mmCIF file of C-alpha atoms in Angstrom:
data_model
loop_
_atom_site.group_PDB
_atom_site.id
_atom_site.type_symbol
_atom_site.label_atom_id
_atom_site.label_comp_id
_atom_site.label_asym_id
_atom_site.label_seq_id
_atom_site.Cartn_x
_atom_site.Cartn_y
_atom_site.Cartn_z
ATOM 1 C CA MET A 15 -58.009 -70.378 59.533
ATOM 2 C CA SER A 16 -56.232 -67.119 58.636
ATOM 3 C CA LYS A 17 -57.766 -63.851 59.716
ATOM 4 C CA ARG A 18 -59.344 -61.920 56.860
ATOM 5 C CA THR A 19 -58.126 -58.398 56.268
ATOM 6 C CA ARG A 20 -60.800 -55.837 57.034
ATOM 7 C CA PRO A 21 -61.399 -53.684 53.929
ATOM 8 C CA GLY A 22 -60.617 -49.998 54.280
ATOM 9 C CA ASN A 23 -63.034 -47.209 53.432
ATOM 10 C CA PRO A 24 -63.180 -46.926 49.602
ATOM 11 C CA ARG A 25 -63.921 -43.214 49.993
ATOM 12 C CA VAL A 26 -60.690 -42.528 51.884
ATOM 13 C CA ALA A 27 -57.317 -42.552 50.112
ATOM 14 C CA ILE A 28 -53.642 -42.158 50.903
ATOM 15 C CA ALA A 29 -51.749 -40.324 48.160
ATOM 16 C CA TYR A 30 -48.222 -41.257 47.075
ATOM 17 C CA ILE A 31 -46.006 -39.075 44.884
ATOM 18 C CA ARG A 32 -42.651 -40.115 43.421
ATOM 19 C CA VAL A 33 -40.218 -38.020 41.402
ATOM 20 C CA SER A 34 -37.028 -39.625 40.146
ATOM 21 C CA THR A 35 -33.694 -38.028 39.293
ATOM 22 C CA ASP A 36 -33.773 -38.858 35.564
ATOM 23 C CA GLU A 37 -37.377 -38.032 34.624
ATOM 24 C CA GLN A 38 -38.986 -34.723 35.545
ATOM 25 C CA ARG A 39 -41.929 -34.693 33.139
ATOM 26 C CA LEU A 40 -44.405 -35.176 35.966
ATOM 27 C CA GLY A 41 -43.210 -33.122 38.935
ATOM 28 C CA PRO A 42 -44.686 -33.258 42.447
ATOM 29 C CA GLU A 43 -46.988 -30.283 41.868
ATOM 30 C CA ALA A 44 -48.417 -31.805 38.685
ATOM 31 C CA GLN A 45 -48.896 -35.172 40.390
ATOM 32 C CA ARG A 46 -50.674 -33.580 43.336
ATOM 33 C CA ALA A 47 -52.966 -31.590 41.040
ATOM 34 C CA SER A 48 -53.840 -34.768 39.123
ATOM 35 C CA ILE A 49 -54.667 -36.645 42.325
ATOM 36 C CA GLU A 50 -56.704 -33.743 43.726
ATOM 37 C CA ALA A 51 -58.741 -33.549 40.511
ATOM 38 C CA TRP A 52 -59.365 -37.313 40.650
ATOM 39 C CA ALA A 53 -60.405 -37.141 44.319
ATOM 40 C CA ALA A 54 -62.882 -34.339 43.632
ATOM 41 C CA ARG A 55 -64.287 -36.217 40.645
ATOM 42 C CA GLU A 56 -64.646 -39.512 42.523
ATOM 43 C CA GLY A 57 -65.807 -38.042 45.824
ATOM 44 C CA VAL A 58 -62.795 -39.407 47.693
ATOM 45 C CA GLN A 59 -61.104 -37.813 50.708
ATOM 46 C CA VAL A 60 -57.289 -37.825 50.633
ATOM 47 C CA ALA A 61 -56.344 -38.382 54.274
ATOM 48 C CA ALA A 62 -52.553 -38.055 53.901
ATOM 49 C CA TRP A 63 -49.865 -37.237 51.340
ATOM 50 C CA HIS A 64 -46.450 -38.904 51.147
ATOM 51 C CA VAL A 65 -43.609 -38.014 48.767
ATOM 52 C CA ASP A 66 -40.362 -39.604 47.599
ATOM 53 C CA GLN A 67 -38.193 -37.010 45.864
ATOM 54 C CA GLY A 68 -35.226 -38.028 43.736
ATOM 55 C CA VAL A 69 -36.021 -41.743 44.007
ATOM 56 C CA SER A 70 -35.722 -44.154 41.086
ATOM 57 C CA GLY A 71 -38.648 -46.321 40.054
ATOM 58 C CA GLY A 72 -36.385 -49.322 40.473
ATOM 59 C CA SER A 73 -35.617 -48.593 44.135
ATOM 60 C CA SER A 74 -36.800 -51.166 46.658
ATOM 61 C CA ILE A 75 -39.733 -50.436 48.942
ATOM 62 C CA GLU A 76 -37.386 -50.296 51.943
ATOM 63 C CA ALA A 77 -35.350 -47.552 50.251
ATOM 64 C CA ARG A 78 -38.400 -45.283 49.910
ATOM 65 C CA ALA A 79 -39.321 -43.535 53.136
ATOM 66 C CA GLY A 80 -42.351 -41.903 51.533
ATOM 67 C CA LEU A 81 -43.776 -45.159 50.177
ATOM 68 C CA CYS A 82 -43.229 -46.963 53.485
ATOM 69 C CA ALA A 83 -45.041 -44.142 55.280
ATOM 70 C CA ALA A 84 -47.886 -44.236 52.744
ATOM 71 C CA LEU A 85 -48.398 -47.967 53.206
ATOM 72 C CA ALA A 86 -48.364 -47.563 56.986
ATOM 73 C CA SER A 87 -50.896 -44.735 56.714
ATOM 74 C CA LEU A 88 -53.465 -47.007 55.081
ATOM 75 C CA GLY A 89 -54.224 -48.791 58.331
ATOM 76 C CA GLN A 90 -53.815 -45.660 60.437
ATOM 77 C CA HIS A 91 -56.538 -43.836 58.487
ATOM 78 C CA GLY A 92 -58.674 -46.848 57.588
ATOM 79 C CA ALA A 93 -58.135 -45.965 53.922
ATOM 80 C CA GLY A 94 -59.314 -48.287 51.190
ATOM 81 C CA LEU A 95 -57.198 -46.737 48.436
ATOM 82 C CA LEU A 96 -53.543 -45.954 47.765
ATOM 83 C CA VAL A 97 -53.635 -43.437 44.909
ATOM 84 C CA VAL A 98 -50.876 -42.323 42.530
ATOM 85 C CA ALA A 99 -51.041 -39.871 39.633
ATOM 86 C CA LYS A 100 -49.933 -42.546 37.159
ATOM 87 C CA ARG A 101 -49.314 -46.264 37.529
ATOM 88 C CA ASP A 102 -45.561 -45.934 36.902
ATOM 89 C CA ARG A 103 -45.212 -43.725 40.007
ATOM 90 C CA ILE A 104 -45.522 -46.918 42.076
ATOM 91 C CA ALA A 105 -42.483 -48.469 40.433
ATOM 92 C CA ARG A 106 -40.732 -49.165 37.174
ATOM 93 C CA ASP A 107 -40.244 -52.769 38.183
ATOM 94 C CA VAL A 108 -42.868 -55.503 37.822
ATOM 95 C CA VAL A 109 -41.946 -57.331 41.030
ATOM 96 C CA ILE A 110 -41.846 -54.172 43.172
ATOM 97 C CA ALA A 111 -45.195 -52.980 41.795
ATOM 98 C CA ALA A 112 -46.779 -56.347 42.573
ATOM 99 C CA THR A 113 -45.293 -56.308 46.071
ATOM 100 C CA VAL A 114 -46.723 -52.845 46.755
ATOM 101 C CA GLU A 115 -50.146 -54.103 45.679
ATOM 102 C CA ARG A 116 -49.880 -57.105 48.025
ATOM 103 C CA VAL A 117 -48.817 -54.942 50.963
ATOM 104 C CA ALA A 118 -51.672 -52.514 50.271
ATOM 105 C CA ALA A 119 -54.125 -55.422 50.043
ATOM 106 C CA SER A 120 -52.890 -56.766 53.376
ATOM 107 C CA ASN A 121 -53.920 -53.389 54.805
ATOM 108 C CA GLY A 122 -57.356 -53.609 53.203
ATOM 109 C CA ALA A 123 -56.607 -51.233 50.343
ATOM 110 C CA ALA A 124 -56.315 -51.245 46.561
ATOM 111 C CA VAL A 125 -53.803 -49.325 44.451
ATOM 112 C CA VAL A 126 -55.423 -46.955 41.951
ATOM 113 C CA SER A 127 -54.173 -44.477 39.372
ATOM 114 C CA ALA A 128 -55.672 -41.008 39.040
ATOM 115 C CA ALA A 129 -55.066 -41.343 35.303
ATOM 116 C CA GLY A 130 -57.297 -44.435 35.327
ATOM 117 C CA GLU A 131 -54.975 -46.961 33.678
ATOM 118 C CA GLY A 132 -55.242 -50.461 35.140
ATOM 119 C CA ASN A 133 -57.928 -49.615 37.680
ATOM 120 C CA GLY A 134 -60.523 -52.289 38.355
ATOM 121 C CA THR A 135 -60.822 -55.752 39.851
ATOM 122 C CA GLY A 136 -61.521 -57.949 36.829
ATOM 123 C CA PRO A 137 -59.099 -60.315 35.042
ATOM 124 C CA ALA A 138 -58.694 -57.854 32.174
ATOM 125 C CA ASP A 139 -57.756 -55.101 34.654
ATOM 126 C CA ALA A 140 -55.160 -57.328 36.331
ATOM 127 C CA PHE A 141 -53.703 -58.188 32.915
ATOM 128 C CA MET A 142 -53.572 -54.515 31.960
ATOM 129 C CA ARG A 143 -51.681 -53.675 35.171
ATOM 130 C CA THR A 144 -49.090 -56.336 34.331
ATOM 131 C CA VAL A 145 -48.675 -54.891 30.833
ATOM 132 C CA ILE A 146 -48.351 -51.333 32.171
ATOM 133 C CA ASP A 147 -45.791 -52.373 34.787
ATOM 134 C CA GLY A 148 -43.789 -54.258 32.153
ATOM 135 C CA ALA A 149 -43.833 -51.231 29.842
ATOM 136 C CA ALA A 150 -42.651 -48.988 32.693
ATOM 137 C CA ALA A 151 -39.764 -51.361 33.413
ATOM 138 C CA TYR A 152 -38.877 -51.419 29.700
ATOM 139 C CA GLU A 153 -38.877 -47.605 29.521
ATOM 140 C CA ARG A 154 -36.584 -47.458 32.569
ATOM 141 C CA ALA A 155 -34.191 -49.873 30.859
ATOM 142 C CA LEU A 156 -34.198 -47.685 27.726
ATOM 143 C CA ILE A 157 -33.377 -44.586 29.782
ATOM 144 C CA ARG A 158 -30.456 -46.397 31.406
ATOM 145 C CA ALA A 159 -29.212 -47.661 28.023
ATOM 146 C CA ARG A 160 -29.355 -44.180 26.463
ATOM 147 C CA THR A 161 -27.515 -42.702 29.446
ATOM 148 C CA LYS A 162 -24.807 -45.387 29.219
ATOM 149 C CA ALA A 163 -24.355 -44.766 25.488
ATOM 150 C CA ALA A 164 -24.104 -41.005 25.991
ATOM 151 C CA LEU A 165 -21.479 -41.419 28.715
ATOM 152 C CA ALA A 166 -19.476 -43.777 26.505
ATOM 153 C CA ALA A 167 -19.531 -41.196 23.689
ATOM 154 C CA LYS A 168 -18.282 -38.469 26.036
ATOM 155 C CA ALA A 169 -15.523 -40.711 27.381
ATOM 156 C CA SER A 170 -14.346 -41.511 23.841
ATOM 157 C CA LYS A 171 -13.861 -37.763 23.297
ATOM 158 C CA GLY A 172 -11.851 -37.394 26.484
ATOM 159 C CA GLU A 173 -14.665 -35.513 28.216
ATOM 160 C CA ARG A 174 -15.527 -36.004 31.876
ATOM 161 C CA VAL A 175 -18.267 -38.548 32.543
ATOM 162 C CA GLY A 176 -20.368 -39.144 35.623
ATOM 163 C CA THR A 177 -22.165 -36.775 37.952
ATOM 164 C CA VAL A 178 -20.260 -33.770 39.221
ATOM 165 C CA PRO A 179 -20.236 -34.102 43.027
ATOM 166 C CA TYR A 180 -22.291 -31.548 44.915
ATOM 167 C CA GLY A 181 -20.007 -28.705 45.988
ATOM 168 C CA TYR A 182 -18.087 -28.659 42.720
ATOM 169 C CA GLN A 183 -18.493 -27.622 39.091
ATOM 170 C CA LEU A 184 -16.700 -28.300 35.833
ATOM 171 C CA ALA A 185 -13.767 -26.027 35.111
ATOM 172 C CA VAL A 186 -13.481 -24.244 31.772
ATOM 173 C CA ASP A 187 -11.501 -27.184 30.343
ATOM 174 C CA GLY A 188 -14.618 -29.355 30.654
ATOM 175 C CA VAL A 189 -12.687 -32.092 32.459
ATOM 176 C CA SER A 190 -11.351 -30.974 35.830
ATOM 177 C CA LEU A 191 -13.419 -29.847 38.808
ATOM 178 C CA GLU A 192 -13.344 -26.672 40.823
ATOM 179 C CA ALA A 193 -15.155 -25.715 44.031
ATOM 180 C CA ASN A 194 -18.582 -24.097 43.792
ATOM 181 C CA THR A 195 -18.693 -21.492 46.556
ATOM 182 C CA ASP A 196 -22.468 -21.570 47.144
ATOM 183 C CA GLU A 197 -22.660 -25.361 47.222
ATOM 184 C CA GLN A 198 -19.619 -25.617 49.483
ATOM 185 C CA ALA A 199 -21.468 -23.386 51.956
ATOM 186 C CA VAL A 200 -24.438 -25.791 51.953
ATOM 187 C CA LEU A 201 -22.068 -28.737 52.408
ATOM 188 C CA ALA A 202 -20.585 -27.023 55.451
ATOM 189 C CA ILE A 203 -24.079 -26.587 56.930
ATOM 190 C CA VAL A 204 -24.936 -30.254 56.303
ATOM 191 C CA ARG A 205 -21.746 -31.416 58.012
ATOM 192 C CA GLU A 206 -22.317 -29.078 60.936
ATOM 193 C CA LEU A 207 -25.871 -30.343 61.392
ATOM 194 C CA ARG A 208 -24.699 -33.952 61.218
ATOM 195 C CA ALA A 209 -21.985 -33.285 63.773
ATOM 196 C CA SER A 210 -24.635 -31.855 66.103
ATOM 197 C CA GLY A 211 -26.393 -35.225 66.057
ATOM 198 C CA LEU A 212 -29.224 -34.621 63.565
ATOM 199 C CA SER A 213 -30.471 -37.516 61.457
ATOM 200 C CA GLN A 214 -30.484 -37.265 57.660
ATOM 201 C CA ARG A 215 -34.227 -36.691 57.681
ATOM 202 C CA ALA A 216 -33.875 -33.916 60.268
ATOM 203 C CA ILE A 217 -31.136 -32.320 58.169
ATOM 204 C CA VAL A 218 -33.472 -32.301 55.146
ATOM 205 C CA ALA A 219 -36.143 -30.574 57.236
ATOM 206 C CA GLU A 220 -33.648 -27.990 58.483
ATOM 207 C CA LEU A 221 -32.383 -27.222 54.968
ATOM 208 C CA THR A 222 -35.980 -26.765 53.826
ATOM 209 C CA SER A 223 -36.722 -24.446 56.749
ATOM 210 C CA ARG A 224 -33.746 -22.324 55.686
ATOM 211 C CA SER A 225 -35.083 -22.186 52.085
ATOM 212 C CA LEU A 226 -31.963 -23.921 50.752
ATOM 213 C CA LEU A 227 -32.610 -25.672 47.444
ATOM 214 C CA SER A 228 -30.887 -28.289 45.316
ATOM 215 C CA ARG A 229 -29.304 -27.628 41.927
ATOM 216 C CA ALA A 230 -32.673 -28.342 40.339
ATOM 217 C CA GLY A 231 -34.297 -25.611 42.437
ATOM 218 C CA ARG A 232 -36.239 -28.047 44.626
ATOM 219 C CA PRO A 233 -35.990 -28.976 48.323
ATOM 220 C CA PHE A 234 -33.218 -31.440 49.071
ATOM 221 C CA ALA A 235 -34.103 -35.140 49.293
ATOM 222 C CA GLN A 236 -32.732 -37.462 51.954
ATOM 223 C CA THR A 237 -30.785 -39.380 49.297
ATOM 224 C CA GLN A 238 -28.964 -36.181 48.327
ATOM 225 C CA VAL A 239 -27.986 -35.484 51.927
ATOM 226 C CA ALA A 240 -26.749 -39.068 52.239
ATOM 227 C CA ARG A 241 -24.545 -38.604 49.160
ATOM 228 C CA MET A 242 -23.096 -35.353 50.574
ATOM 229 C CA LEU A 243 -22.114 -37.112 53.791
ATOM 230 C CA ALA A 244 -20.827 -40.221 51.986
ATOM 231 C CA HIS A 245 -18.690 -38.138 49.644
ATOM 232 C CA ARG A 246 -17.027 -36.477 52.608
ATOM 233 C CA ALA A 247 -16.400 -39.840 54.278
ATOM 234 C CA ALA A 248 -14.819 -41.197 51.105
#
Protein backbone atom coordinates (compact mmCIF):
# COMPACT_ATOMS: atom_id res chain seq x y z
CA MET A 1 0.00 0.00 0.00
CA SER A 2 1.42 3.40 -1.00
CA LYS A 3 1.96 6.01 1.68
CA ARG A 4 -0.59 8.81 1.56
CA THR A 5 0.73 12.33 1.23
CA ARG A 6 0.10 14.37 4.35
CA PRO A 7 -1.90 17.50 3.42
CA GLY A 8 -0.18 20.82 4.05
CA ASN A 9 -1.70 23.66 6.04
CA PRO A 10 -4.36 25.33 3.82
CA ARG A 11 -3.64 28.62 5.60
CA VAL A 12 0.03 28.64 4.60
CA ALA A 13 1.10 29.35 1.01
CA ILE A 14 4.24 29.51 -1.08
CA ALA A 15 4.11 32.27 -3.70
CA TYR A 16 5.52 31.88 -7.21
CA ILE A 17 6.08 34.77 -9.63
CA ARG A 18 7.09 34.42 -13.28
CA VAL A 19 7.89 37.17 -15.77
CA SER A 20 8.79 36.21 -19.32
CA THR A 21 10.88 38.09 -21.87
CA ASP A 22 8.05 38.69 -24.37
CA GLU A 23 5.16 39.72 -22.10
CA GLN A 24 5.54 42.42 -19.46
CA ARG A 25 1.90 43.26 -18.80
CA LEU A 26 2.03 41.71 -15.34
CA GLY A 27 5.41 42.56 -13.81
CA PRO A 28 6.79 41.10 -10.57
CA GLU A 29 5.59 44.03 -8.45
CA ALA A 30 2.04 43.75 -9.80
CA GLN A 31 2.02 39.98 -9.28
CA ARG A 32 3.25 40.34 -5.71
CA ALA A 33 0.62 42.98 -4.94
CA SER A 34 -2.11 40.71 -6.34
CA ILE A 35 -0.95 37.77 -4.23
CA GLU A 36 -0.63 39.90 -1.09
CA ALA A 37 -4.17 41.22 -1.56
CA TRP A 38 -5.46 37.65 -2.02
CA ALA A 39 -3.60 36.44 1.09
CA ALA A 40 -5.04 39.24 3.22
CA ARG A 41 -8.53 38.56 1.88
CA GLU A 42 -8.33 34.80 2.44
CA GLY A 43 -6.47 34.92 5.75
CA VAL A 44 -3.49 33.03 4.35
CA GLN A 45 0.14 33.44 5.42
CA VAL A 46 2.68 33.55 2.57
CA ALA A 47 5.68 31.71 4.01
CA ALA A 48 8.09 32.24 1.09
CA TRP A 49 8.37 34.01 -2.27
CA HIS A 50 10.13 32.61 -5.34
CA VAL A 51 10.65 34.38 -8.67
CA ASP A 52 11.65 33.41 -12.21
CA GLN A 53 12.59 36.51 -14.19
CA GLY A 54 12.89 36.42 -17.97
CA VAL A 55 11.59 32.85 -18.21
CA SER A 56 9.17 31.69 -20.90
CA GLY A 57 5.91 29.98 -19.97
CA GLY A 58 6.97 27.09 -22.17
CA SER A 59 10.20 26.44 -20.25
CA SER A 60 10.47 23.09 -18.49
CA ILE A 61 10.24 22.86 -14.71
CA GLU A 62 13.93 21.94 -14.52
CA ALA A 63 14.85 25.16 -16.34
CA ARG A 64 13.12 27.33 -13.71
CA ALA A 65 15.16 27.74 -10.55
CA GLY A 66 12.42 29.78 -8.90
CA LEU A 67 9.68 27.22 -9.57
CA CYS A 68 11.87 24.33 -8.38
CA ALA A 69 12.59 26.25 -5.18
CA ALA A 70 8.89 27.03 -4.71
CA LEU A 71 7.91 23.38 -5.03
CA ALA A 72 10.63 22.37 -2.59
CA SER A 73 9.44 25.04 -0.15
CA LEU A 74 6.00 23.47 0.11
CA GLY A 75 7.26 20.60 2.22
CA GLN A 76 9.78 22.74 4.08
CA HIS A 77 7.06 25.09 5.34
CA GLY A 78 4.22 22.57 5.54
CA ALA A 79 2.29 24.75 3.08
CA GLY A 80 -0.98 23.57 1.62
CA LEU A 81 -1.04 26.08 -1.24
CA LEU A 82 1.18 27.14 -4.13
CA VAL A 83 -0.20 30.53 -5.18
CA VAL A 84 0.32 32.50 -8.40
CA ALA A 85 -1.16 35.84 -9.44
CA LYS A 86 -2.79 34.30 -12.51
CA ARG A 87 -3.06 30.72 -13.72
CA ASP A 88 -0.85 31.34 -16.78
CA ARG A 89 2.08 32.26 -14.50
CA ILE A 90 2.48 28.52 -13.83
CA ALA A 91 3.02 27.76 -17.50
CA ARG A 92 1.79 28.35 -21.01
CA ASP A 93 1.90 24.64 -21.69
CA VAL A 94 -0.83 22.17 -20.73
CA VAL A 95 1.53 19.32 -19.88
CA ILE A 96 3.88 21.46 -17.77
CA ALA A 97 0.96 23.00 -15.86
CA ALA A 98 -0.44 19.55 -15.11
CA THR A 99 2.98 18.33 -14.00
CA VAL A 100 3.36 21.26 -11.60
CA GLU A 101 -0.02 20.41 -10.10
CA ARG A 102 1.00 16.76 -9.63
CA VAL A 103 4.30 17.72 -7.99
CA ALA A 104 2.50 20.16 -5.68
CA ALA A 105 -0.07 17.49 -4.80
CA SER A 106 2.72 15.04 -3.98
CA ASN A 107 3.87 17.63 -1.43
CA GLY A 108 0.37 17.93 0.03
CA ALA A 109 -0.48 21.21 -1.68
CA ALA A 110 -2.88 22.60 -4.26
CA VAL A 111 -2.13 25.22 -6.91
CA VAL A 112 -4.35 28.31 -6.66
CA SER A 113 -4.64 31.59 -8.53
CA ALA A 114 -5.00 34.90 -6.72
CA ALA A 115 -7.24 35.98 -9.59
CA GLY A 116 -9.53 33.04 -8.76
CA GLU A 117 -9.73 31.36 -12.17
CA GLY A 118 -9.80 27.56 -11.99
CA ASN A 119 -9.67 27.35 -8.21
CA GLY A 120 -11.65 24.55 -6.59
CA THR A 121 -11.71 20.78 -6.36
CA GLY A 122 -14.82 19.83 -8.33
CA PRO A 123 -15.01 18.35 -11.85
CA ALA A 124 -16.08 21.70 -13.29
CA ASP A 125 -13.03 23.37 -11.69
CA ALA A 126 -10.68 20.74 -13.13
CA PHE A 127 -12.26 21.23 -16.57
CA MET A 128 -11.89 25.00 -16.29
CA ARG A 129 -8.18 24.64 -15.44
CA THR A 130 -7.68 22.54 -18.57
CA VAL A 131 -9.43 25.18 -20.68
CA ILE A 132 -7.38 28.00 -19.13
CA ASP A 133 -4.11 26.13 -19.65
CA GLY A 134 -5.04 25.40 -23.27
CA ALA A 135 -5.89 29.06 -23.87
CA ALA A 136 -2.55 30.12 -22.36
CA ALA A 137 -0.70 27.72 -24.66
CA TYR A 138 -2.66 29.05 -27.65
CA GLU A 139 -1.81 32.66 -26.74
CA ARG A 140 1.88 31.73 -26.48
CA ALA A 141 1.72 30.17 -29.94
CA LEU A 142 0.12 33.36 -31.32
CA ILE A 143 2.88 35.50 -29.81
CA ARG A 144 5.52 33.29 -31.41
CA ALA A 145 3.72 33.39 -34.78
CA ARG A 146 3.44 37.20 -34.72
CA THR A 147 7.11 37.51 -33.81
CA LYS A 148 8.11 35.17 -36.65
CA ALA A 149 6.02 37.13 -39.15
CA ALA A 150 7.49 40.44 -38.02
CA LEU A 151 11.04 39.12 -38.35
CA ALA A 152 10.28 37.79 -41.83
CA ALA A 153 8.97 41.22 -42.86
CA LYS A 154 12.13 42.92 -41.58
CA ALA A 155 14.36 40.41 -43.36
CA SER A 156 12.52 40.99 -46.65
CA LYS A 157 13.43 44.69 -46.35
CA GLY A 158 17.08 43.90 -45.73
CA GLU A 159 16.84 44.95 -42.08
CA ARG A 160 18.65 43.12 -39.29
CA VAL A 161 16.59 40.45 -37.54
CA GLY A 162 17.13 38.71 -34.23
CA THR A 163 18.11 40.02 -30.83
CA VAL A 164 21.05 42.39 -30.63
CA PRO A 165 23.60 40.68 -28.35
CA TYR A 166 24.15 42.31 -24.99
CA GLY A 167 27.16 44.61 -25.23
CA TYR A 168 26.23 45.90 -28.67
CA GLN A 169 23.73 48.19 -30.37
CA LEU A 170 22.54 48.80 -33.90
CA ALA A 171 24.61 51.25 -35.90
CA VAL A 172 22.97 54.14 -37.72
CA ASP A 173 22.58 51.98 -40.85
CA GLY A 174 20.12 49.78 -38.95
CA VAL A 175 21.98 46.61 -39.97
CA SER A 176 25.49 46.44 -38.54
CA LEU A 177 26.42 46.34 -34.86
CA GLU A 178 28.66 48.55 -32.80
CA ALA A 179 29.88 48.22 -29.21
CA ASN A 180 27.80 49.73 -26.42
CA THR A 181 30.29 51.13 -23.92
CA ASP A 182 28.11 50.76 -20.80
CA GLU A 183 27.06 47.20 -21.62
CA GLN A 184 30.62 46.20 -22.50
CA ALA A 185 31.63 47.32 -19.01
CA VAL A 186 29.00 45.02 -17.47
CA LEU A 187 30.17 42.17 -19.71
CA ALA A 188 33.71 42.67 -18.43
CA ILE A 189 32.46 42.45 -14.83
CA VAL A 190 30.51 39.25 -15.57
CA ARG A 191 33.56 37.62 -17.15
CA GLU A 192 35.77 38.70 -14.28
CA LEU A 193 33.35 37.28 -11.73
CA ARG A 194 33.10 34.01 -13.66
CA ALA A 195 36.88 33.76 -13.87
CA SER A 196 37.04 34.16 -10.09
CA GLY A 197 34.95 31.01 -9.72
CA LEU A 198 31.47 32.42 -9.05
CA SER A 199 28.43 30.48 -10.22
CA GLN A 200 25.88 32.11 -12.52
CA ARG A 201 23.50 32.55 -9.62
CA ALA A 202 26.22 34.18 -7.51
CA ILE A 203 27.05 36.50 -10.41
CA VAL A 204 23.39 37.58 -10.59
CA ALA A 205 23.45 38.35 -6.86
CA GLU A 206 26.66 40.35 -7.22
CA LEU A 207 25.30 42.39 -10.14
CA THR A 208 22.19 43.15 -8.10
CA SER A 209 24.28 44.21 -5.11
CA ARG A 210 26.12 46.65 -7.39
CA SER A 211 22.77 48.07 -8.63
CA LEU A 212 23.53 47.02 -12.21
CA LEU A 213 20.37 46.60 -14.27
CA SER A 214 19.41 44.99 -17.57
CA ARG A 215 18.33 46.89 -20.67
CA ALA A 216 14.76 46.73 -19.39
CA GLY A 217 15.80 48.46 -16.15
CA ARG A 218 15.36 45.34 -14.01
CA PRO A 219 17.83 43.12 -12.13
CA PHE A 220 19.60 40.62 -14.35
CA ALA A 221 18.21 37.08 -14.54
CA GLN A 222 20.38 33.98 -14.50
CA THR A 223 19.39 33.22 -18.10
CA GLN A 224 20.77 36.59 -19.19
CA VAL A 225 24.09 35.93 -17.47
CA ALA A 226 24.23 32.52 -19.14
CA ARG A 227 23.73 34.13 -22.56
CA MET A 228 26.52 36.67 -21.87
CA LEU A 229 28.95 33.87 -21.04
CA ALA A 230 27.79 31.68 -23.94
CA HIS A 231 28.16 34.52 -26.42
CA ARG A 232 31.76 35.02 -25.34
CA ALA A 233 32.47 31.29 -25.65
CA ALA A 234 31.02 31.23 -29.16
